């Protein structure tokens, strides 16, 4: 039995019964949201239920997280909307479920290929500030996307800012009954979250919307409803490989977001007693889940943060709870299709908006700005990238920003001058917080704080030169304890630096080289020039040698 299906060690109850109630609780949140997210993706609502069926079961069997709840999510849905919308514009006769199936299969194949290539590290490919900004942008885009349904108006969608202008221009045409249904739905969700925090607010809102529609006859009052739904057992569906070429950029973005969100949720909600989440196994599990779901017309799936939180808080112990969710989705397809047909689109739009607003996290943005203003700017650019360029190009912006951020941090590492704490053999960075620290006459101790490579070698060299000119020492001692390794350009800089120091009557000493860095130095002429007498095990040993030499002179 897979680890994700095994109960927590020392758990209160064992077996399927322990996960029955938590599974039903999670299903009460997952099923209504899945219906709503399908509408974001311009798909029939059953496509959302399909995502809570086969992908949920496959992940439950293959995944490494006991608690991760896998169906569709808000960012995945909006990316699907982009890909499927383009496919339908290119071929108006294309079945949307076939387009969804093709997209899901392509996402699954990409994730499985990433597993073969052991690309699990890609879970950290987008930095947290950039991901925060990207999600905020997605939240704003989804709200604007759903506002016409909430207001009962029709606009031609042309991009975020033009859509906002169109909504304002068409506002006088709003349908008051539709707006009333939407506001009522939002009120139900808000009141349930405020006074009944453990209740399934989406289920209550959807159930009430259907009930009002049935009793009052909302469709006759001009309120748009979902209409006929193809219920029963999902019919097998064959993806169209001919769409791969057009859909692969969107599929790549969905695969990255699905994996990133899934790993983040799995790690965030794991208990101390749970087995560790294996990123590479997660790639395969999510890939298999999407590929299998494709053959019933499921939209792409991934782990959702909010539904995983519900799953854990409800007391789920294993992935058996996910099987309960899948069974509930299946029962909904079999028995509730006629009831779901009465559901107002405004109700679904209100559910989507209520839960998409949570993607905009002002507190997190404030926290990012408090820590690093530059990363706050990256978050803002990522947010604007989604709003201005669209979600698919917004992912590219997010990835480029993350890589640029990584390069920026590596490009300009700190170089500290070290001084000795009085009365001790402790050496620490020179700082206004301890001005009494002692500089050793004739000795400059400098410590770069990162791996040295071609991108930062010139910067580090310039900082070392500035420190050397200010101190005018006899010996420059380079503390290498914070340098994981050298790249060829950096080693060449070190060799040339030693030559310049020697020409100016100074010596270069090295201390605290790790085994890898030491081996690299030994392969260069620098090792022969320095010899054993100028390479030391640590800073303390080097300082002792310098002071002994000074005393002997």
mmCIF file with all atom_site columns, N, CA and C in Angstrom, residues 118-176:
data_model
loop_
_atom_site.group_PDB
_atom_site.id
_atom_site.type_symbol
_atom_site.label_atom_id
_atom_site.label_alt_id
_atom_site.label_comp_id
_atom_site.label_asym_id
_atom_site.label_entity_id
_atom_site.label_seq_id
_atom_site.pdbx_PDB_ins_code
_atom_site.Cartn_x
_atom_site.Cartn_y
_atom_site.Cartn_z
_atom_site.occupancy
_atom_site.B_iso_or_equiv
_atom_site.pdbx_formal_charge
_atom_site.auth_seq_id
_atom_site.auth_comp_id
_atom_site.auth_asym_id
_atom_site.auth_atom_id
_atom_site.pdbx_PDB_model_num
ATOM 1   N N  . UNK A 1 118 ? 14.093  14.109 -14.055 1.00 0.00 ? 118 UNK A N  1
ATOM 2   C CA . UNK A 1 118 ? 14.348  14.436 -12.647 1.00 0.00 ? 118 UNK A CA 1
ATOM 3   C C  . UNK A 1 118 ? 14.383  15.954 -12.429 1.00 0.00 ? 118 UNK A C  1
ATOM 4   N N  . UNK A 1 119 ? 13.329  16.604 -12.878 1.00 0.00 ? 119 UNK A N  1
ATOM 5   C CA . UNK A 1 119 ? 13.238  18.062 -12.771 1.00 0.00 ? 119 UNK A CA 1
ATOM 6   C C  . UNK A 1 119 ? 12.413  18.498 -11.569 1.00 0.00 ? 119 UNK A C  1
ATOM 7   N N  . UNK A 1 120 ? 12.418  17.699 -10.515 1.00 0.00 ? 120 UNK A N  1
ATOM 8   C CA . UNK A 1 120 ? 11.650  18.056 -9.329  1.00 0.00 ? 120 UNK A CA 1
ATOM 9   C C  . UNK A 1 120 ? 12.046  19.386 -8.731  1.00 0.00 ? 120 UNK A C  1
ATOM 10  N N  . UNK A 1 121 ? 13.295  19.799 -8.950  1.00 0.00 ? 121 UNK A N  1
ATOM 11  C CA . UNK A 1 121 ? 13.743  21.087 -8.420  1.00 0.00 ? 121 UNK A CA 1
ATOM 12  C C  . UNK A 1 121 ? 12.968  22.257 -9.021  1.00 0.00 ? 121 UNK A C  1
ATOM 13  N N  . UNK A 1 122 ? 12.262  22.014 -10.135 1.00 0.00 ? 122 UNK A N  1
ATOM 14  C CA . UNK A 1 122 ? 11.500  23.088 -10.775 1.00 0.00 ? 122 UNK A CA 1
ATOM 15  C C  . UNK A 1 122 ? 10.378  23.600 -9.886  1.00 0.00 ? 122 UNK A C  1
ATOM 16  N N  . UNK A 1 123 ? 10.073  22.881 -8.798  1.00 0.00 ? 123 UNK A N  1
ATOM 17  C CA . UNK A 1 123 ? 9.056   23.363 -7.856  1.00 0.00 ? 123 UNK A CA 1
ATOM 18  C C  . UNK A 1 123 ? 9.448   24.711 -7.274  1.00 0.00 ? 123 UNK A C  1
ATOM 19  N N  . UNK A 1 124 ? 10.762  24.991 -7.257  1.00 0.00 ? 124 UNK A N  1
ATOM 20  C CA . UNK A 1 124 ? 11.246  26.255 -6.708  1.00 0.00 ? 124 UNK A CA 1
ATOM 21  C C  . UNK A 1 124 ? 11.636  27.232 -7.812  1.00 0.00 ? 124 UNK A C  1
ATOM 22  N N  . UNK A 1 125 ? 11.114  26.993 -9.025  1.00 0.00 ? 125 UNK A N  1
ATOM 23  C CA . UNK A 1 125 ? 11.543  27.761 -10.185 1.00 0.00 ? 125 UNK A CA 1
ATOM 24  C C  . UNK A 1 125 ? 11.002  29.185 -10.151 1.00 0.00 ? 125 UNK A C  1
ATOM 25  N N  . UNK A 1 126 ? 9.852   29.391 -9.525  1.00 0.00 ? 126 UNK A N  1
ATOM 26  C CA . UNK A 1 126 ? 9.278   30.730 -9.412  1.00 0.00 ? 126 UNK A CA 1
ATOM 27  C C  . UNK A 1 126 ? 9.415   31.172 -7.964  1.00 0.00 ? 126 UNK A C  1
ATOM 28  N N  . UNK A 1 127 ? 10.046  32.321 -7.748  1.00 0.00 ? 127 UNK A N  1
ATOM 29  C CA . UNK A 1 127 ? 10.268  32.792 -6.382  1.00 0.00 ? 127 UNK A CA 1
ATOM 30  C C  . UNK A 1 127 ? 8.941   33.145 -5.718  1.00 0.00 ? 127 UNK A C  1
ATOM 31  N N  . UNK A 1 128 ? 8.925   33.124 -4.398  1.00 0.00 ? 128 UNK A N  1
ATOM 32  C CA . UNK A 1 128 ? 7.691   33.385 -3.650  1.00 0.00 ? 128 UNK A CA 1
ATOM 33  C C  . UNK A 1 128 ? 7.131   34.784 -3.919  1.00 0.00 ? 128 UNK A C  1
ATOM 34  N N  . UNK A 1 129 ? 7.946   35.851 -3.915  1.00 0.00 ? 129 UNK A N  1
ATOM 35  C CA . UNK A 1 129 ? 7.384   37.175 -4.228  1.00 0.00 ? 129 UNK A CA 1
ATOM 36  C C  . UNK A 1 129 ? 6.786   37.242 -5.629  1.00 0.00 ? 129 UNK A C  1
ATOM 37  N N  . UNK A 1 130 ? 7.473   36.650 -6.608  1.00 0.00 ? 130 UNK A N  1
ATOM 38  C CA . UNK A 1 130 ? 6.956   36.670 -7.979  1.00 0.00 ? 130 UNK A CA 1
ATOM 39  C C  . UNK A 1 130 ? 5.668   35.858 -8.071  1.00 0.00 ? 130 UNK A C  1
ATOM 40  N N  . UNK A 1 131 ? 5.619   34.706 -7.387  1.00 0.00 ? 131 UNK A N  1
ATOM 41  C CA . UNK A 1 131 ? 4.407   33.887 -7.391  1.00 0.00 ? 131 UNK A CA 1
ATOM 42  C C  . UNK A 1 131 ? 3.256   34.630 -6.720  1.00 0.00 ? 131 UNK A C  1
ATOM 43  N N  . UNK A 1 132 ? 3.554   35.370 -5.653  1.00 0.00 ? 132 UNK A N  1
ATOM 44  C CA . UNK A 1 132 ? 2.525   36.170 -4.983  1.00 0.00 ? 132 UNK A CA 1
ATOM 45  C C  . UNK A 1 132 ? 1.953   37.210 -5.939  1.00 0.00 ? 132 UNK A C  1
ATOM 46  N N  . UNK A 1 133 ? 2.833   37.885 -6.676  1.00 0.00 ? 133 UNK A N  1
ATOM 47  C CA . UNK A 1 133 ? 2.372   38.873 -7.651  1.00 0.00 ? 133 UNK A CA 1
ATOM 48  C C  . UNK A 1 133 ? 1.596   38.241 -8.785  1.00 0.00 ? 133 UNK A C  1
ATOM 49  N N  . UNK A 1 134 ? 2.074   37.088 -9.269  1.00 0.00 ? 134 UNK A N  1
ATOM 50  C CA . UNK A 1 134 ? 1.381   36.384 -10.353 1.00 0.00 ? 134 UNK A CA 1
ATOM 51  C C  . UNK A 1 134 ? -0.031  35.997 -9.921  1.00 0.00 ? 134 UNK A C  1
ATOM 52  N N  . UNK A 1 135 ? -0.158  35.436 -8.721  1.00 0.00 ? 135 UNK A N  1
ATOM 53  C CA . UNK A 1 135 ? -1.479  35.031 -8.235  1.00 0.00 ? 135 UNK A CA 1
ATOM 54  C C  . UNK A 1 135 ? -2.404  36.235 -8.076  1.00 0.00 ? 135 UNK A C  1
ATOM 55  N N  . UNK A 1 136 ? -1.850  37.354 -7.607  1.00 0.00 ? 136 UNK A N  1
ATOM 56  C CA . UNK A 1 136 ? -2.673  38.560 -7.473  1.00 0.00 ? 136 UNK A CA 1
ATOM 57  C C  . UNK A 1 136 ? -3.190  38.997 -8.842  1.00 0.00 ? 136 UNK A C  1
ATOM 58  N N  . UNK A 1 137 ? -2.317  38.961 -9.844  1.00 0.00 ? 137 UNK A N  1
ATOM 59  C CA . UNK A 1 137 ? -2.744  39.306 -11.199 1.00 0.00 ? 137 UNK A CA 1
ATOM 60  C C  . UNK A 1 137 ? -3.829  38.378 -11.700 1.00 0.00 ? 137 UNK A C  1
ATOM 61  N N  . UNK A 1 138 ? -3.666  37.073 -11.435 1.00 0.00 ? 138 UNK A N  1
ATOM 62  C CA . UNK A 1 138 ? -4.688  36.095 -11.823 1.00 0.00 ? 138 UNK A CA 1
ATOM 63  C C  . UNK A 1 138 ? -6.005  36.402 -11.118 1.00 0.00 ? 138 UNK A C  1
ATOM 64  N N  . UNK A 1 139 ? -5.924  36.755 -9.832  1.00 0.00 ? 139 UNK A N  1
ATOM 65  C CA . UNK A 1 139 ? -7.134  37.092 -9.086  1.00 0.00 ? 139 UNK A CA 1
ATOM 66  C C  . UNK A 1 139 ? -7.886  38.256 -9.710  1.00 0.00 ? 139 UNK A C  1
ATOM 67  N N  . UNK A 1 140 ? -7.161  39.322 -10.046 1.00 0.00 ? 140 UNK A N  1
ATOM 68  C CA . UNK A 1 140 ? -7.798  40.484 -10.683 1.00 0.00 ? 140 UNK A CA 1
ATOM 69  C C  . UNK A 1 140 ? -8.404  40.108 -12.040 1.00 0.00 ? 140 UNK A C  1
ATOM 70  N N  . UNK A 1 141 ? -7.667  39.328 -12.829 1.00 0.00 ? 141 UNK A N  1
ATOM 71  C CA . UNK A 1 141 ? -8.148  38.932 -14.157 1.00 0.00 ? 141 UNK A CA 1
ATOM 72  C C  . UNK A 1 141 ? -9.433  38.119 -14.046 1.00 0.00 ? 141 UNK A C  1
ATOM 73  N N  . UNK A 1 142 ? -9.475  37.190 -13.080 1.00 0.00 ? 142 UNK A N  1
ATOM 74  C CA . UNK A 1 142 ? -10.660 36.341 -12.936 1.00 0.00 ? 142 UNK A CA 1
ATOM 75  C C  . UNK A 1 142 ? -11.866 37.162 -12.486 1.00 0.00 ? 142 UNK A C  1
ATOM 76  N N  . UNK A 1 143 ? -11.657 38.094 -11.570 1.00 0.00 ? 143 UNK A N  1
ATOM 77  C CA . UNK A 1 143 ? -12.773 38.930 -11.115 1.00 0.00 ? 143 UNK A CA 1
ATOM 78  C C  . UNK A 1 143 ? -13.367 39.698 -12.295 1.00 0.00 ? 143 UNK A C  1
ATOM 79  N N  . UNK A 1 144 ? -12.505 40.308 -13.101 1.00 0.00 ? 144 UNK A N  1
ATOM 80  C CA . UNK A 1 144 ? -12.996 41.055 -14.268 1.00 0.00 ? 144 UNK A CA 1
ATOM 81  C C  . UNK A 1 144 ? -13.653 40.109 -15.271 1.00 0.00 ? 144 UNK A C  1
ATOM 82  N N  . UNK A 1 145 ? -13.097 38.903 -15.420 1.00 0.00 ? 145 UNK A N  1
ATOM 83  C CA . UNK A 1 145 ? -13.660 37.919 -16.344 1.00 0.00 ? 145 UNK A CA 1
ATOM 84  C C  . UNK A 1 145 ? -15.071 37.499 -15.932 1.00 0.00 ? 145 UNK A C  1
ATOM 85  N N  . UNK A 1 146 ? -15.319 37.423 -14.627 1.00 0.00 ? 146 UNK A N  1
ATOM 86  C CA . UNK A 1 146 ? -16.607 36.934 -14.132 1.00 0.00 ? 146 UNK A CA 1
ATOM 87  C C  . UNK A 1 146 ? -17.634 38.040 -13.895 1.00 0.00 ? 146 UNK A C  1
ATOM 88  N N  . UNK A 1 147 ? -17.201 39.290 -13.866 1.00 0.00 ? 147 UNK A N  1
ATOM 89  C CA . UNK A 1 147 ? -18.138 40.384 -13.587 1.00 0.00 ? 147 UNK A CA 1
ATOM 90  C C  . UNK A 1 147 ? -19.298 40.454 -14.585 1.00 0.00 ? 147 UNK A C  1
ATOM 91  N N  . UNK A 1 148 ? -19.084 40.257 -15.880 1.00 0.00 ? 148 UNK A N  1
ATOM 92  C CA . UNK A 1 148 ? -20.243 40.289 -16.792 1.00 0.00 ? 148 UNK A CA 1
ATOM 93  C C  . UNK A 1 148 ? -21.311 39.263 -16.425 1.00 0.00 ? 148 UNK A C  1
ATOM 94  N N  . UNK A 1 149 ? -20.911 38.057 -16.025 1.00 0.00 ? 149 UNK A N  1
ATOM 95  C CA . UNK A 1 149 ? -21.889 37.046 -15.612 1.00 0.00 ? 149 UNK A CA 1
ATOM 96  C C  . UNK A 1 149 ? -22.586 37.466 -14.326 1.00 0.00 ? 149 UNK A C  1
ATOM 97  N N  . UNK A 1 150 ? -21.834 38.118 -13.455 1.00 0.00 ? 150 UNK A N  1
ATOM 98  C CA . UNK A 1 150 ? -22.415 38.564 -12.193 1.00 0.00 ? 150 UNK A CA 1
ATOM 99  C C  . UNK A 1 150 ? -23.423 39.687 -12.417 1.00 0.00 ? 150 UNK A C  1
ATOM 100 N N  . UNK A 1 151 ? -23.178 40.522 -13.432 1.00 0.00 ? 151 UNK A N  1
ATOM 101 C CA . UNK A 1 151 ? -24.053 41.663 -13.705 1.00 0.00 ? 151 UNK A CA 1
ATOM 102 C C  . UNK A 1 151 ? -25.129 41.350 -14.739 1.00 0.00 ? 151 UNK A C  1
ATOM 103 N N  . UNK A 1 152 ? -24.973 40.215 -15.435 1.00 0.00 ? 152 UNK A N  1
ATOM 104 C CA . UNK A 1 152 ? -25.945 39.875 -16.463 1.00 0.00 ? 152 UNK A CA 1
ATOM 105 C C  . UNK A 1 152 ? -25.788 40.686 -17.728 1.00 0.00 ? 152 UNK A C  1
ATOM 106 N N  . UNK A 1 153 ? -24.544 41.052 -18.062 1.00 0.00 ? 153 UNK A N  1
ATOM 107 C CA . UNK A 1 153 ? -24.294 41.810 -19.291 1.00 0.00 ? 153 UNK A CA 1
ATOM 108 C C  . UNK A 1 153 ? -23.370 40.997 -20.202 1.00 0.00 ? 153 UNK A C  1
ATOM 109 N N  . UNK A 1 154 ? -23.268 41.417 -21.451 1.00 0.00 ? 154 UNK A N  1
ATOM 110 C CA . UNK A 1 154 ? -22.411 40.728 -22.415 1.00 0.00 ? 154 UNK A CA 1
ATOM 111 C C  . UNK A 1 154 ? -21.405 41.723 -22.979 1.00 0.00 ? 154 UNK A C  1
ATOM 112 N N  . UNK A 1 155 ? -20.136 41.339 -22.977 1.00 0.00 ? 155 UNK A N  1
ATOM 113 C CA . UNK A 1 155 ? -19.090 42.182 -23.558 1.00 0.00 ? 155 UNK A CA 1
ATOM 114 C C  . UNK A 1 155 ? -18.221 41.324 -24.469 1.00 0.00 ? 155 UNK A C  1
ATOM 115 N N  . UNK A 1 156 ? -17.521 41.997 -25.373 1.00 0.00 ? 156 UNK A N  1
ATOM 116 C CA . UNK A 1 156 ? -16.538 41.309 -26.217 1.00 0.00 ? 156 UNK A CA 1
ATOM 117 C C  . UNK A 1 156 ? -15.189 41.413 -25.505 1.00 0.00 ? 156 UNK A C  1
ATOM 118 N N  . UNK A 1 157 ? -14.634 40.289 -25.104 1.00 0.00 ? 157 UNK A N  1
ATOM 119 C CA . UNK A 1 157 ? -13.417 40.296 -24.288 1.00 0.00 ? 157 UNK A CA 1
ATOM 120 C C  . UNK A 1 157 ? -12.189 40.568 -25.148 1.00 0.00 ? 157 UNK A C  1
ATOM 121 N N  . UNK A 1 158 ? -11.426 41.603 -24.722 1.00 0.00 ? 158 UNK A N  1
ATOM 122 C CA . UNK A 1 158 ? -10.257 42.037 -25.491 1.00 0.00 ? 158 UNK A CA 1
ATOM 123 C C  . UNK A 1 158 ? -9.041  42.274 -24.611 1.00 0.00 ? 158 UNK A C  1
ATOM 124 N N  . UNK A 1 159 ? -9.030  41.767 -23.407 1.00 0.00 ? 159 UNK A N  1
ATOM 125 C CA . UNK A 1 159 ? -7.911  42.035 -22.513 1.00 0.00 ? 159 UNK A CA 1
ATOM 126 C C  . UNK A 1 159 ? -8.383  42.758 -21.272 1.00 0.00 ? 159 UNK A C  1
ATOM 127 N N  . UNK A 1 160 ? -7.597  42.695 -20.212 1.00 0.00 ? 160 UNK A N  1
ATOM 128 C CA . UNK A 1 160 ? -8.021  43.148 -18.888 1.00 0.00 ? 160 UNK A CA 1
ATOM 129 C C  . UNK A 1 160 ? -8.545  44.584 -18.892 1.00 0.00 ? 160 UNK A C  1
ATOM 130 N N  . UNK A 1 161 ? -7.742  45.534 -19.314 1.00 0.00 ? 161 UNK A N  1
ATOM 131 C CA . UNK A 1 161 ? -8.125  46.939 -19.171 1.00 0.00 ? 161 UNK A CA 1
ATOM 132 C C  . UNK A 1 161 ? -9.262  47.319 -20.120 1.00 0.00 ? 161 UNK A C  1
ATOM 133 N N  . UNK A 1 162 ? -9.258  46.759 -21.322 1.00 0.00 ? 162 UNK A N  1
ATOM 134 C CA . UNK A 1 162 ? -10.381 47.012 -22.233 1.00 0.00 ? 162 UNK A CA 1
ATOM 135 C C  . UNK A 1 162 ? -11.661 46.373 -21.709 1.00 0.00 ? 162 UNK A C  1
ATOM 136 N N  . UNK A 1 163 ? -11.521 45.208 -21.070 1.00 0.00 ? 163 UNK A N  1
ATOM 137 C CA . UNK A 1 163 ? -12.703 44.562 -20.486 1.00 0.00 ? 163 UNK A CA 1
ATOM 138 C C  . UNK A 1 163 ? -13.282 45.414 -19.362 1.00 0.00 ? 163 UNK A C  1
ATOM 139 N N  . UNK A 1 164 ? -12.395 46.006 -18.546 1.00 0.00 ? 164 UNK A N  1
ATOM 140 C CA . UNK A 1 164 ? -12.874 46.892 -17.472 1.00 0.00 ? 164 UNK A CA 1
ATOM 141 C C  . UNK A 1 164 ? -13.654 48.055 -18.076 1.00 0.00 ? 164 UNK A C  1
ATOM 142 N N  . UNK A 1 165 ? -13.101 48.645 -19.135 1.00 0.00 ? 165 UNK A N  1
ATOM 143 C CA . UNK A 1 165 ? -13.784 49.766 -19.789 1.00 0.00 ? 165 UNK A CA 1
ATOM 144 C C  . UNK A 1 165 ? -15.127 49.325 -20.373 1.00 0.00 ? 165 UNK A C  1
ATOM 145 N N  . UNK A 1 166 ? -15.173 48.133 -20.967 1.00 0.00 ? 166 UNK A N  1
ATOM 146 C CA . UNK A 1 166 ? -16.429 47.630 -21.544 1.00 0.00 ? 166 UNK A CA 1
ATOM 147 C C  . UNK A 1 166 ? -17.474 47.382 -20.466 1.00 0.00 ? 166 UNK A C  1
ATOM 148 N N  . UNK A 1 167 ? -17.039 46.850 -19.319 1.00 0.00 ? 167 UNK A N  1
ATOM 149 C CA . UNK A 1 167 ? -17.975 46.597 -18.218 1.00 0.00 ? 167 UNK A CA 1
ATOM 150 C C  . UNK A 1 167 ? -18.581 47.906 -17.738 1.00 0.00 ? 167 UNK A C  1
ATOM 151 N N  . UNK A 1 168 ? -17.732 48.932 -17.606 1.00 0.00 ? 168 UNK A N  1
ATOM 152 C CA . UNK A 1 168 ? -18.229 50.246 -17.175 1.00 0.00 ? 168 UNK A CA 1
ATOM 153 C C  . UNK A 1 168 ? -19.212 50.801 -18.211 1.00 0.00 ? 168 UNK A C  1
ATOM 154 N N  . UNK A 1 169 ? -18.872 50.648 -19.493 1.00 0.00 ? 169 UNK A N  1
ATOM 155 C CA . UNK A 1 169 ? -19.736 51.180 -20.555 1.00 0.00 ? 169 UNK A CA 1
ATOM 156 C C  . UNK A 1 169 ? -21.082 50.468 -20.611 1.00 0.00 ? 169 UNK A C  1
ATOM 157 N N  . UNK A 1 170 ? -21.085 49.159 -20.312 1.00 0.00 ? 170 UNK A N  1
ATOM 158 C CA . UNK A 1 170 ? -22.325 48.380 -20.397 1.00 0.00 ? 170 UNK A CA 1
ATOM 159 C C  . UNK A 1 170 ? -23.052 48.277 -19.056 1.00 0.00 ? 170 UNK A C  1
ATOM 160 N N  . UNK A 1 171 ? -22.518 48.916 -18.034 1.00 0.00 ? 171 UNK A N  1
ATOM 161 C CA . UNK A 1 171 ? -23.137 48.815 -16.706 1.00 0.00 ? 171 UNK A CA 1
ATOM 162 C C  . UNK A 1 171 ? -24.614 49.205 -16.696 1.00 0.00 ? 171 UNK A C  1
ATOM 163 N N  . UNK A 1 172 ? -25.033 50.235 -17.455 1.00 0.00 ? 172 UNK A N  1
ATOM 164 C CA . UNK A 1 172 ? -26.471 50.577 -17.449 1.00 0.00 ? 172 UNK A CA 1
ATOM 165 C C  . UNK A 1 172 ? -27.366 49.447 -17.948 1.00 0.00 ? 172 UNK A C  1
ATOM 166 N N  . UNK A 1 173 ? -26.806 48.458 -18.647 1.00 0.00 ? 173 UNK A N  1
ATOM 167 C CA . UNK A 1 173 ? -27.606 47.360 -19.188 1.00 0.00 ? 173 UNK A CA 1
ATOM 168 C C  . UNK A 1 173 ? -27.732 46.189 -18.214 1.00 0.00 ? 173 UNK A C  1
ATOM 169 N N  . UNK A 1 174 ? -27.203 46.357 -17.008 1.00 0.00 ? 174 UNK A N  1
ATOM 170 C CA . UNK A 1 174 ? -27.165 45.213 -16.084 1.00 0.00 ? 174 UNK A CA 1
ATOM 171 C C  . UNK A 1 174 ? -28.556 44.670 -15.794 1.00 0.00 ? 174 UNK A C  1
ATOM 172 N N  . UNK A 1 175 ? -28.588 43.370 -15.490 1.00 0.00 ? 175 UNK A N  1
ATOM 173 C CA . UNK A 1 175 ? -29.840 42.690 -15.143 1.00 0.00 ? 175 UNK A CA 1
ATOM 174 C C  . UNK A 1 175 ? -29.974 42.689 -13.625 1.00 0.00 ? 175 UNK A C  1
ATOM 175 N N  . UNK A 1 176 ? -30.969 43.394 -13.121 1.00 0.00 ? 176 UNK A N  1
ATOM 176 C CA . UNK A 1 176 ? -31.124 43.484 -11.667 1.00 0.00 ? 176 UNK A CA 1
ATOM 177 C C  . UNK A 1 176 ? -31.416 42.130 -11.027 1.00 0.00 ? 176 UNK A C  1
#
